[in-house]
PDB file of C-alpha atoms in Angstrom:
ATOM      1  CA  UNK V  18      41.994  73.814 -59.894  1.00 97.00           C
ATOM      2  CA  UNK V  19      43.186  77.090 -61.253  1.00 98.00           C
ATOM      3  CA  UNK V  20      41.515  80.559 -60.011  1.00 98.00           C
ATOM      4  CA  UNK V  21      41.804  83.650 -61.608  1.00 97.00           C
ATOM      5  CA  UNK V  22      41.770  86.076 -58.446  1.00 96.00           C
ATOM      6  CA  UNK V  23      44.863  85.663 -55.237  1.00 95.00           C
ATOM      7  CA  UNK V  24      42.966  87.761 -52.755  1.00 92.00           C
ATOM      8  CA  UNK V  25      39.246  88.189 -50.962  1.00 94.00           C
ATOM      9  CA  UNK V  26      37.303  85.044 -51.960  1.00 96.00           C
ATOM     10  CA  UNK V  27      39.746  83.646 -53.997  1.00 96.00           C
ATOM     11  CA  UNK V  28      42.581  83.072 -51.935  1.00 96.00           C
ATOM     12  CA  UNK V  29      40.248  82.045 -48.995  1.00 96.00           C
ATOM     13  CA  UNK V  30      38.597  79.476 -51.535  1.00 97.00           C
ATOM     14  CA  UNK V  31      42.476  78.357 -52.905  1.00 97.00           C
ATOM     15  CA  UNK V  32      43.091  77.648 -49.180  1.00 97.00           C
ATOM     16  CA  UNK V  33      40.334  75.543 -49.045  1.00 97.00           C
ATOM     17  CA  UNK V  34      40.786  73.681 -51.932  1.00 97.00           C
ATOM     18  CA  UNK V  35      44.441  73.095 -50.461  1.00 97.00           C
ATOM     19  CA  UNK V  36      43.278  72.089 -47.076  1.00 95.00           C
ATOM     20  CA  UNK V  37      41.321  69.705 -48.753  1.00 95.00           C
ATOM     21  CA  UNK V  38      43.921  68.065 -50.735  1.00 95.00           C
ATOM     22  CA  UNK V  39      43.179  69.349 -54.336  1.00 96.00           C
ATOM     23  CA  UNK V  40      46.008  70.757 -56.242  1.00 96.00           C
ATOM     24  CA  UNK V  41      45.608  74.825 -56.821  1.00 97.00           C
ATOM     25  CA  UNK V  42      46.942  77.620 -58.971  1.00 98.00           C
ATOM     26  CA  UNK V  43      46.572  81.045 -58.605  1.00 98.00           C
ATOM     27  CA  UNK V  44      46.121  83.458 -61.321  1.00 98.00           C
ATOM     28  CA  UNK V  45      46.557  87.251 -60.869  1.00 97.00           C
ATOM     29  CA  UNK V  46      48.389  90.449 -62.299  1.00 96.00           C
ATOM     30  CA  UNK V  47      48.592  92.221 -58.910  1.00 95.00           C
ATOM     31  CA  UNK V  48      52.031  91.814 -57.581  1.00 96.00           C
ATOM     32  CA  UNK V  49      50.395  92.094 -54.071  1.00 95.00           C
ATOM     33  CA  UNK V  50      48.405  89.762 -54.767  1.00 95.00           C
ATOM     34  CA  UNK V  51      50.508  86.787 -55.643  1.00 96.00           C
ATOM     35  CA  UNK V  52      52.774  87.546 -53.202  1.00 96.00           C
ATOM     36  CA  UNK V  53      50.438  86.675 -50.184  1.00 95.00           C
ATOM     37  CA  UNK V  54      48.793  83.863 -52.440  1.00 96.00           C
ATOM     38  CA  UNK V  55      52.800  82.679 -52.295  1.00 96.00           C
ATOM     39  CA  UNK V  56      52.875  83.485 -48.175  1.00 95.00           C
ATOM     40  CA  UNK V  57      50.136  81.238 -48.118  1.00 94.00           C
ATOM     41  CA  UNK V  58      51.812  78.704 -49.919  1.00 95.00           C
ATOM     42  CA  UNK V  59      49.458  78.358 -52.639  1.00 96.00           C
ATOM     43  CA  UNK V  60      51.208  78.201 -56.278  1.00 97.00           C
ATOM     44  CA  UNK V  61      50.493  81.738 -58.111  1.00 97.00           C
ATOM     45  CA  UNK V  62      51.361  82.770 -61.935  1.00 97.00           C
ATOM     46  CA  UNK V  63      51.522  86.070 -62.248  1.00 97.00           C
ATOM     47  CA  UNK V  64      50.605  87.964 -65.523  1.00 96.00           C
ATOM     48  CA  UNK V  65      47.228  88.546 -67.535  1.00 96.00           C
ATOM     49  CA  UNK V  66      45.353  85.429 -67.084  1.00 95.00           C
ATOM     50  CA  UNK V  67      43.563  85.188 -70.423  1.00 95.00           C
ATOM     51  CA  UNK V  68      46.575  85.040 -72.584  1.00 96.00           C
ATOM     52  CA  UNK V  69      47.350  81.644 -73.271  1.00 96.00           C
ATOM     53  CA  UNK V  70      51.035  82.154 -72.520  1.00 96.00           C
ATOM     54  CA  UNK V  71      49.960  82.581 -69.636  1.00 97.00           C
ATOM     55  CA  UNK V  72      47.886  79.872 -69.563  1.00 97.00           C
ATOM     56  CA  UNK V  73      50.857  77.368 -70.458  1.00 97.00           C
ATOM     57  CA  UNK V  74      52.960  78.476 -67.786  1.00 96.00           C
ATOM     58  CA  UNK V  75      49.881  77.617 -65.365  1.00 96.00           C
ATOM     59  CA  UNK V  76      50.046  74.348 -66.722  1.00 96.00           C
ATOM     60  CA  UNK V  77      46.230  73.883 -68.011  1.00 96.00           C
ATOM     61  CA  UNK V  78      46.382  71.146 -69.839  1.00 94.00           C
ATOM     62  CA  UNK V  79      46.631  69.844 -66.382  1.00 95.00           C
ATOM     63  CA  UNK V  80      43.460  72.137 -65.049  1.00 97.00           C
ATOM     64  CA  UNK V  81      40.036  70.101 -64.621  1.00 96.00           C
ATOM     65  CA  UNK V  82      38.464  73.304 -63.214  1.00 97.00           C
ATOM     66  CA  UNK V  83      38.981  76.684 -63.673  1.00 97.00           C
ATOM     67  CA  UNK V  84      37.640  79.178 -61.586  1.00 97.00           C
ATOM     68  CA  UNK V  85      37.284  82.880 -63.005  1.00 96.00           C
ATOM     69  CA  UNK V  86      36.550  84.687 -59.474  1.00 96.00           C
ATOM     70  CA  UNK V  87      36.839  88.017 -59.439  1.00 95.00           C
ATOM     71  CA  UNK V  88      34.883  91.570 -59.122  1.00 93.00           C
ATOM     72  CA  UNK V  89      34.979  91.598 -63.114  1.00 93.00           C
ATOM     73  CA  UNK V  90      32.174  89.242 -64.198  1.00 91.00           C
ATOM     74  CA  UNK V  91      32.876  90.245 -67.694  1.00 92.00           C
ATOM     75  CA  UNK V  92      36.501  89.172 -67.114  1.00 94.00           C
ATOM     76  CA  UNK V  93      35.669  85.943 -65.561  1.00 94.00           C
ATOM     77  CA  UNK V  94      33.889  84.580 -68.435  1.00 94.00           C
ATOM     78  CA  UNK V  95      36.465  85.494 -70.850  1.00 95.00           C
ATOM     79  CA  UNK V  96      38.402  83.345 -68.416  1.00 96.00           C
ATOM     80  CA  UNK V  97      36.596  80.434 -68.500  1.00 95.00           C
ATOM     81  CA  UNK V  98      35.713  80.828 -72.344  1.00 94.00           C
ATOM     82  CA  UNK V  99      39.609  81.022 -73.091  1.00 95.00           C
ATOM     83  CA  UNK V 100      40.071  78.252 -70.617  1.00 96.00           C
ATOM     84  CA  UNK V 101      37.511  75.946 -72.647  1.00 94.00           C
ATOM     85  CA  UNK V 102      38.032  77.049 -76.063  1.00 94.00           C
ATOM     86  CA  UNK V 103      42.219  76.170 -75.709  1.00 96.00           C
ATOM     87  CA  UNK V 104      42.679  73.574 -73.201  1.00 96.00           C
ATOM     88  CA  UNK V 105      39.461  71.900 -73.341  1.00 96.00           C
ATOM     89  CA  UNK V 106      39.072  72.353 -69.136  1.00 96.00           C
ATOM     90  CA  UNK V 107      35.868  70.126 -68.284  1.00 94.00           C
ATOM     91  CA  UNK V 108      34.626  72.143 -65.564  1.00 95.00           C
ATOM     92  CA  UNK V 109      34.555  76.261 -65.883  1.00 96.00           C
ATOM     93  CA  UNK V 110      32.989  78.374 -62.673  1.00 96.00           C
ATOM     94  CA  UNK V 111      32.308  82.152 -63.144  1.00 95.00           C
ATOM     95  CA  UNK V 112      32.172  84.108 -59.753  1.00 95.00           C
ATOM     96  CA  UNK V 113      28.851  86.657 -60.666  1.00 94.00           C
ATOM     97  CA  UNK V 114      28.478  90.146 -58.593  1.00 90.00           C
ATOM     98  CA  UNK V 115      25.583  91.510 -60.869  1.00 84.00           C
ATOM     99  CA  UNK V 116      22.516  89.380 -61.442  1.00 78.00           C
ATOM    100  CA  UNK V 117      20.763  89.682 -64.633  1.00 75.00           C
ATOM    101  CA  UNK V 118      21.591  89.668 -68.663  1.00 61.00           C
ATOM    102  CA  UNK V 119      25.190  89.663 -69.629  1.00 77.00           C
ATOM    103  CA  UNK V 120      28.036  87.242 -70.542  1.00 84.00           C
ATOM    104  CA  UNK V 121      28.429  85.335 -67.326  1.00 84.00           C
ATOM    105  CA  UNK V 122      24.521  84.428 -66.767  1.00 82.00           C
ATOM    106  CA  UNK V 123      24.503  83.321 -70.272  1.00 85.00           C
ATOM    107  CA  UNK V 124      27.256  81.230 -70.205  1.00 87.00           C
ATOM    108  CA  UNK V 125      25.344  79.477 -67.155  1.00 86.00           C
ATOM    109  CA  UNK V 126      22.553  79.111 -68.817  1.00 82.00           C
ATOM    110  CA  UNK V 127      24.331  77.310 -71.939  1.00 84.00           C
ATOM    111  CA  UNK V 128      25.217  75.003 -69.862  1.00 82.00           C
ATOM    112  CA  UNK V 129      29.377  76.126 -70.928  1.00 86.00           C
ATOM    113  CA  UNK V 130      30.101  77.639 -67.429  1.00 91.00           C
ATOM    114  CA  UNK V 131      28.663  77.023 -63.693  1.00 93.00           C
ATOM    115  CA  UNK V 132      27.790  79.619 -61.488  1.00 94.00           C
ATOM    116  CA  UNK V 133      30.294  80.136 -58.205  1.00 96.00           C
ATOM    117  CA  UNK V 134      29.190  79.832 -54.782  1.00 96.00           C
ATOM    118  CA  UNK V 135      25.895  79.281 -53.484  1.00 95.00           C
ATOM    119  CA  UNK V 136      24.717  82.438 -55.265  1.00 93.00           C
ATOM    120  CA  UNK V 137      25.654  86.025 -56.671  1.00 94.00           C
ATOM    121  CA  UNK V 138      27.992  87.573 -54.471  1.00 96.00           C
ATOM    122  CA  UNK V 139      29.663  91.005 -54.184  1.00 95.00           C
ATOM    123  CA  UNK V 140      32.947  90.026 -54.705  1.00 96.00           C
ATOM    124  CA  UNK V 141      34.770  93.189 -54.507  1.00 96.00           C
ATOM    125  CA  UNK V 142      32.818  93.607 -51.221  1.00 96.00           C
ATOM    126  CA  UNK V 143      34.359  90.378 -49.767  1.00 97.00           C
ATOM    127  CA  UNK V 144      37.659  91.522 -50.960  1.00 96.00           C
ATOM    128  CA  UNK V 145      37.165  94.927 -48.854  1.00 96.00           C
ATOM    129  CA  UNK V 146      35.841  92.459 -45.668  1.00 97.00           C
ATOM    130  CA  UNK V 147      39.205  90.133 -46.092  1.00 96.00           C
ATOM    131  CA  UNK V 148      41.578  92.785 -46.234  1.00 95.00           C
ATOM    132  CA  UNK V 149      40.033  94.473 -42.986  1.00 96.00           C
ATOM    133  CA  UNK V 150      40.120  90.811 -41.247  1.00 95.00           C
ATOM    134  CA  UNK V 151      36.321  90.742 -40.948  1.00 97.00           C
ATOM    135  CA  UNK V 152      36.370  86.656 -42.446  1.00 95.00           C
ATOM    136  CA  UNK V 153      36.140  83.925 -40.274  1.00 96.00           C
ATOM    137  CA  UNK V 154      36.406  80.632 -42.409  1.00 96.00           C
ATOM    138  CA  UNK V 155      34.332  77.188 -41.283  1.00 95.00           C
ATOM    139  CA  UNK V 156      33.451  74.009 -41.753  1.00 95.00           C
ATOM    140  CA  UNK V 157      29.795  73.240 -41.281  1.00 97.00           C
ATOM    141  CA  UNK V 158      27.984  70.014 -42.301  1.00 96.00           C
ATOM    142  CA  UNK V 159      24.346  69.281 -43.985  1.00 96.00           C
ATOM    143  CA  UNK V 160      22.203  67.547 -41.510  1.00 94.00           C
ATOM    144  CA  UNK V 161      18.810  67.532 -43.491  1.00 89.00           C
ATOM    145  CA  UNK V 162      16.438  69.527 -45.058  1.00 83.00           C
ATOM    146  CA  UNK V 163      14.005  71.915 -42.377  1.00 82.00           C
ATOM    147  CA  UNK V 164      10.652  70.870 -42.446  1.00 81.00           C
ATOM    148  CA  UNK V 165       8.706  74.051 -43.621  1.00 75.00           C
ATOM    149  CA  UNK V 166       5.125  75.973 -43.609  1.00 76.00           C
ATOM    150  CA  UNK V 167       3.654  75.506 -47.067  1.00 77.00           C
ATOM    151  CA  UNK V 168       4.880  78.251 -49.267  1.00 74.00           C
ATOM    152  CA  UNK V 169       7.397  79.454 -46.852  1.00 76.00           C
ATOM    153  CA  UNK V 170      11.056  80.183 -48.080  1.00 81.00           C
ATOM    154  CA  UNK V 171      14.057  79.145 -46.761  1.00 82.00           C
ATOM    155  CA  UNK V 172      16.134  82.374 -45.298  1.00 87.00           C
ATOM    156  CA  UNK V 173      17.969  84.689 -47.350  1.00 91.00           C
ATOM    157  CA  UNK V 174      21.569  84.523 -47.193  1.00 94.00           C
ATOM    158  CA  UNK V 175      22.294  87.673 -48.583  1.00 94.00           C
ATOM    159  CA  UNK V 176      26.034  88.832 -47.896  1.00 97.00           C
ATOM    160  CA  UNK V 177      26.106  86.993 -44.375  1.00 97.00           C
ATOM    161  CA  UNK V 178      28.588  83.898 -45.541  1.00 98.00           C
ATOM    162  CA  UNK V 179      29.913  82.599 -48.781  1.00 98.00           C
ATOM    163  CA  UNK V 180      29.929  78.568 -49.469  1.00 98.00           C
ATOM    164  CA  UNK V 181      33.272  77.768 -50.736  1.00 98.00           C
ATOM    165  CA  UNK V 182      33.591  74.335 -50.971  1.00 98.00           C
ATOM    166  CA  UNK V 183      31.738  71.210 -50.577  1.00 98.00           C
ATOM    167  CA  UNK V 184      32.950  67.879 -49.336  1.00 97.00           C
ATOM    168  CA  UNK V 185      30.951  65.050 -50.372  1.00 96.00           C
ATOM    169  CA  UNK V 186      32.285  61.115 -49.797  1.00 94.00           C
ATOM    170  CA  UNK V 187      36.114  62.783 -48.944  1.00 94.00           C
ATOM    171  CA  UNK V 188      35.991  64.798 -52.683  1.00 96.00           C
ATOM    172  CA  UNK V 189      36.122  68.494 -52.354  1.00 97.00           C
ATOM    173  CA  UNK V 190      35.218  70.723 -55.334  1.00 97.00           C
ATOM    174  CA  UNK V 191      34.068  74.113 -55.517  1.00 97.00           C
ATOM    175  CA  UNK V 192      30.841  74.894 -54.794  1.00 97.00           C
ATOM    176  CA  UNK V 193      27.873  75.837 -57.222  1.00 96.00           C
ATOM    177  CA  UNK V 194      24.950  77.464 -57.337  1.00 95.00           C
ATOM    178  CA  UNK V 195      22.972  74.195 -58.081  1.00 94.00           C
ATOM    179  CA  UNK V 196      24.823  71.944 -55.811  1.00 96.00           C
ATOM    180  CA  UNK V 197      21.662  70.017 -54.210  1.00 95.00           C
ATOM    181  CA  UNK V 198      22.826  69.163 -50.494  1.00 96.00           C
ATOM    182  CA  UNK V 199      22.718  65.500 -49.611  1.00 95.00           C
ATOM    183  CA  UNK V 200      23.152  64.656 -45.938  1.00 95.00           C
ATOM    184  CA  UNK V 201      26.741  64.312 -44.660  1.00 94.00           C
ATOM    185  CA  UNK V 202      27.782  66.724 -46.874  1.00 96.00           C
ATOM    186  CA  UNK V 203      30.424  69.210 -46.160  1.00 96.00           C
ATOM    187  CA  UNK V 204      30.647  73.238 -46.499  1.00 97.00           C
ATOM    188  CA  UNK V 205      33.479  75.137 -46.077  1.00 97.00           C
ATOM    189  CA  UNK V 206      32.224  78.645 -45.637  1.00 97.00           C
ATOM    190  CA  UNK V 207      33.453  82.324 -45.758  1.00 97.00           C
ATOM    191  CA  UNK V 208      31.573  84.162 -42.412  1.00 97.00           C
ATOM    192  CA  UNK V 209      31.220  87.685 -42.399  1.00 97.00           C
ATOM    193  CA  UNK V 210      32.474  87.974 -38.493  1.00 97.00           C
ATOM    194  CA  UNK V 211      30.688  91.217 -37.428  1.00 97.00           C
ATOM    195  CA  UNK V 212      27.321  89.359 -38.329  1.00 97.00           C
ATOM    196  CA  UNK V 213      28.343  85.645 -37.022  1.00 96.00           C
ATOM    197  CA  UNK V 214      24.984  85.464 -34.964  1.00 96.00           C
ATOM    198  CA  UNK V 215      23.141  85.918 -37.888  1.00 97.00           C
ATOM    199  CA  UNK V 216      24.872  84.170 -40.233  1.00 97.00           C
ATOM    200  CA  UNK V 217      25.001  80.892 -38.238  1.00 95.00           C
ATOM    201  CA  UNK V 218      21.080  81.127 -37.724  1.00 95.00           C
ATOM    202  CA  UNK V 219      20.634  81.265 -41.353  1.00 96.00           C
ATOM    203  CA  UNK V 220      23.168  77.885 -41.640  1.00 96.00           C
ATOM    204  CA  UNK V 221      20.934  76.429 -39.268  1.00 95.00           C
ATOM    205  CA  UNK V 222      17.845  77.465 -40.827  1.00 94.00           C
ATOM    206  CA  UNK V 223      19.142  75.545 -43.677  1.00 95.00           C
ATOM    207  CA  UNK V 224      19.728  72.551 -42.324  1.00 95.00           C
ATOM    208  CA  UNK V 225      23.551  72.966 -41.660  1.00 96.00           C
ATOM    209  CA  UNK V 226      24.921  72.019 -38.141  1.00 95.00           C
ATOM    210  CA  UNK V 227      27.598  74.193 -35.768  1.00 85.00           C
ATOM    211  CA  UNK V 228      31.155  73.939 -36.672  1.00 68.00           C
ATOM    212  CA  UNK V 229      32.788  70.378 -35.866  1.00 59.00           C
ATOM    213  CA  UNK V 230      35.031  70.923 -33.262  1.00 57.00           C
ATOM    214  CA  UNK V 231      38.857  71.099 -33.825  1.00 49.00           C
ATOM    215  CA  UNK V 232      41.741  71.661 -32.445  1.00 40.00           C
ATOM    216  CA  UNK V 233      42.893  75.573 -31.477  1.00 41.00           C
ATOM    217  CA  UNK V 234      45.771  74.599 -33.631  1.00 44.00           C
ATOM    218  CA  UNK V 235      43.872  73.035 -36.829  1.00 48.00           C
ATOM    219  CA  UNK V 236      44.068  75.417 -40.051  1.00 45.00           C
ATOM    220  CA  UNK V 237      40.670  74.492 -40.974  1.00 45.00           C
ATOM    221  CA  UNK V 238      38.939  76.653 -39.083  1.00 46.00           C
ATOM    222  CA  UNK V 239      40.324  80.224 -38.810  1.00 48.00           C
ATOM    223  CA  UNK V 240      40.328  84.035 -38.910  1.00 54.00           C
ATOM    224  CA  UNK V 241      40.813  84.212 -42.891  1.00 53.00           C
ATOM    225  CA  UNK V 242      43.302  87.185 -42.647  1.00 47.00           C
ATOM    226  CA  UNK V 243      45.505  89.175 -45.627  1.00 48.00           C
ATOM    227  CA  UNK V 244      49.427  88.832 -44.831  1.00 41.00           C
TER     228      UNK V 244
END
C-alpha cells in the first residue's frame, strides 16, 4: 500500500495498515515528515510523489493500492491518476476535504478512484488534531445494523472519528466510503479525544461495539502521537 501523506491521517492509517500485516510506503516531500514516518518504522520515499522517478524508487510496480491522502484533493488525484496511468495500480483511494464538483469526486464517480474513509474529511484539520496529540486510535467491531424509526437517519459522524481500516476474514485494507459493514467486521478508527463521549455514542449508534480489550502494552490501541 503506498500513501502519499507521512503525517495526520496518513501516518496514523500507515500504522494501521502495518499493525495489520500489510506492507506500506510512505510518500512525502516534507523532511519532517518522513522522518517520524521513519521513527515509526514505516518505509518513507521522500521527494515529489507524482514524478514517476519517484514512483520507481517506491517500488510501484509492486503497489496494489495507492492512497493519495492529503489536504490537497487536487493533488491526490493526480496521485492516483499517475499511479494508474504508469503502473497500472488496481486499487487508487483519494482522501476528499471539499465535497462537491472537482477532480477527486469525478474520479469516484468514474469508477477510476475510491473515495477514502468513511466520508469527506478535513484532512488538514486532523493533521492540526495529531500534531497537538488530540488522536486516540481503536479498534471497534460491527455487531449489526440498529433497528430504526421509519425515515430516521443514522447519526452524523461529522469530524468526531475517522475509519481507517477495515478487517474483514483477517484481510485489512483501507477503508471506503462504500464499504457496506458485514457483521464481524473490523474498524480501526482515528478518535478525536476531547469528544470521545460523543464519538463512541455515534459508533454505537451504528452498530459498532466498545473497544476489544487489550493489553496496556498492545500497539493497537493507543494515543496516536507525532514524534
Amino acid at each position: 500500500v503506498a500513501i502519499l501523506g507521512a503525517s495526520g491521517l496518513g501516518l496514523s492509517l500507515g500504522e494501521a495498515l502495518d499493525r495489520a500485516g500489510r506492507p506500506v510506503v510512505m510518500l512525502d516531500s516534507n523532511p519532517q515528515h518522513c522522518r517520524t514516518a521513519e521513527e515509526a518504522g514505516l518505509p518513507v520515499v521522500f521527494g515529489n510523489a507524482v514524478q514517476e522517478r519517484t514512483m520507481l524508487r517506491a517500488r510501484f510496480g509492486n503497489v496494489g493500492e495507492a492512497i493519495g491522502l492529503t489536504a490537497n484533493q487536487v493533488l491526490n488525484s493526480v496521485f492516483a491518476t499517475r499511479a494508474r496511468a504508469l503502473f497500472r495500480v488496481p486499487d487508487c483511494f483519494i482522501a476528499v476535504s471539499q465535497p462537491g464538483a472537482g477532480m477527486a469526486m469525478e474520479l469516484v464517480e468514474d469508477g477510476d478512484a475510491r473515495l477514502l474513509f468513511d466520508g469527506v474529511h478535513d484532512v488538514e484539520r486532523w493533521d492540526v488534531r495529531w500534531r497537538r496529540g488530540e488522536l486516540k486510535v481503536e479498534r471497534w467491531s460491527f455487531a449489526e445494523e440498529p433497528e430504526r424509526e421509519e425515515g430516521e437517519s443514522p447519526p452524523l459522524i461529522g469530524e468526531l472519528f475517522v475509519m481507517l481500516v477495515v478487517t474483514r476474514a483477517g484481510f485489512a485494507r483501507p477503508m471506503r466510503a462504500d464499504h457496506v459493514f458485514k457483521a464481524g467486521d473490523e474498524i480501526c478508527v482515528a478518535i478525536y479525544a476531547p469528544e470521545y463521549a460523543e464519538a463512541a455514542r455515534v459508533l454505537e449508534a451504528r452498530g459498532f461495539v466498545k473497544p476489544i480489550e487489550v493489553a496496556e502494552d498492545d500497539p493497537a490501541s493507543t494515543d496516536a502521537t507525532p514524534a
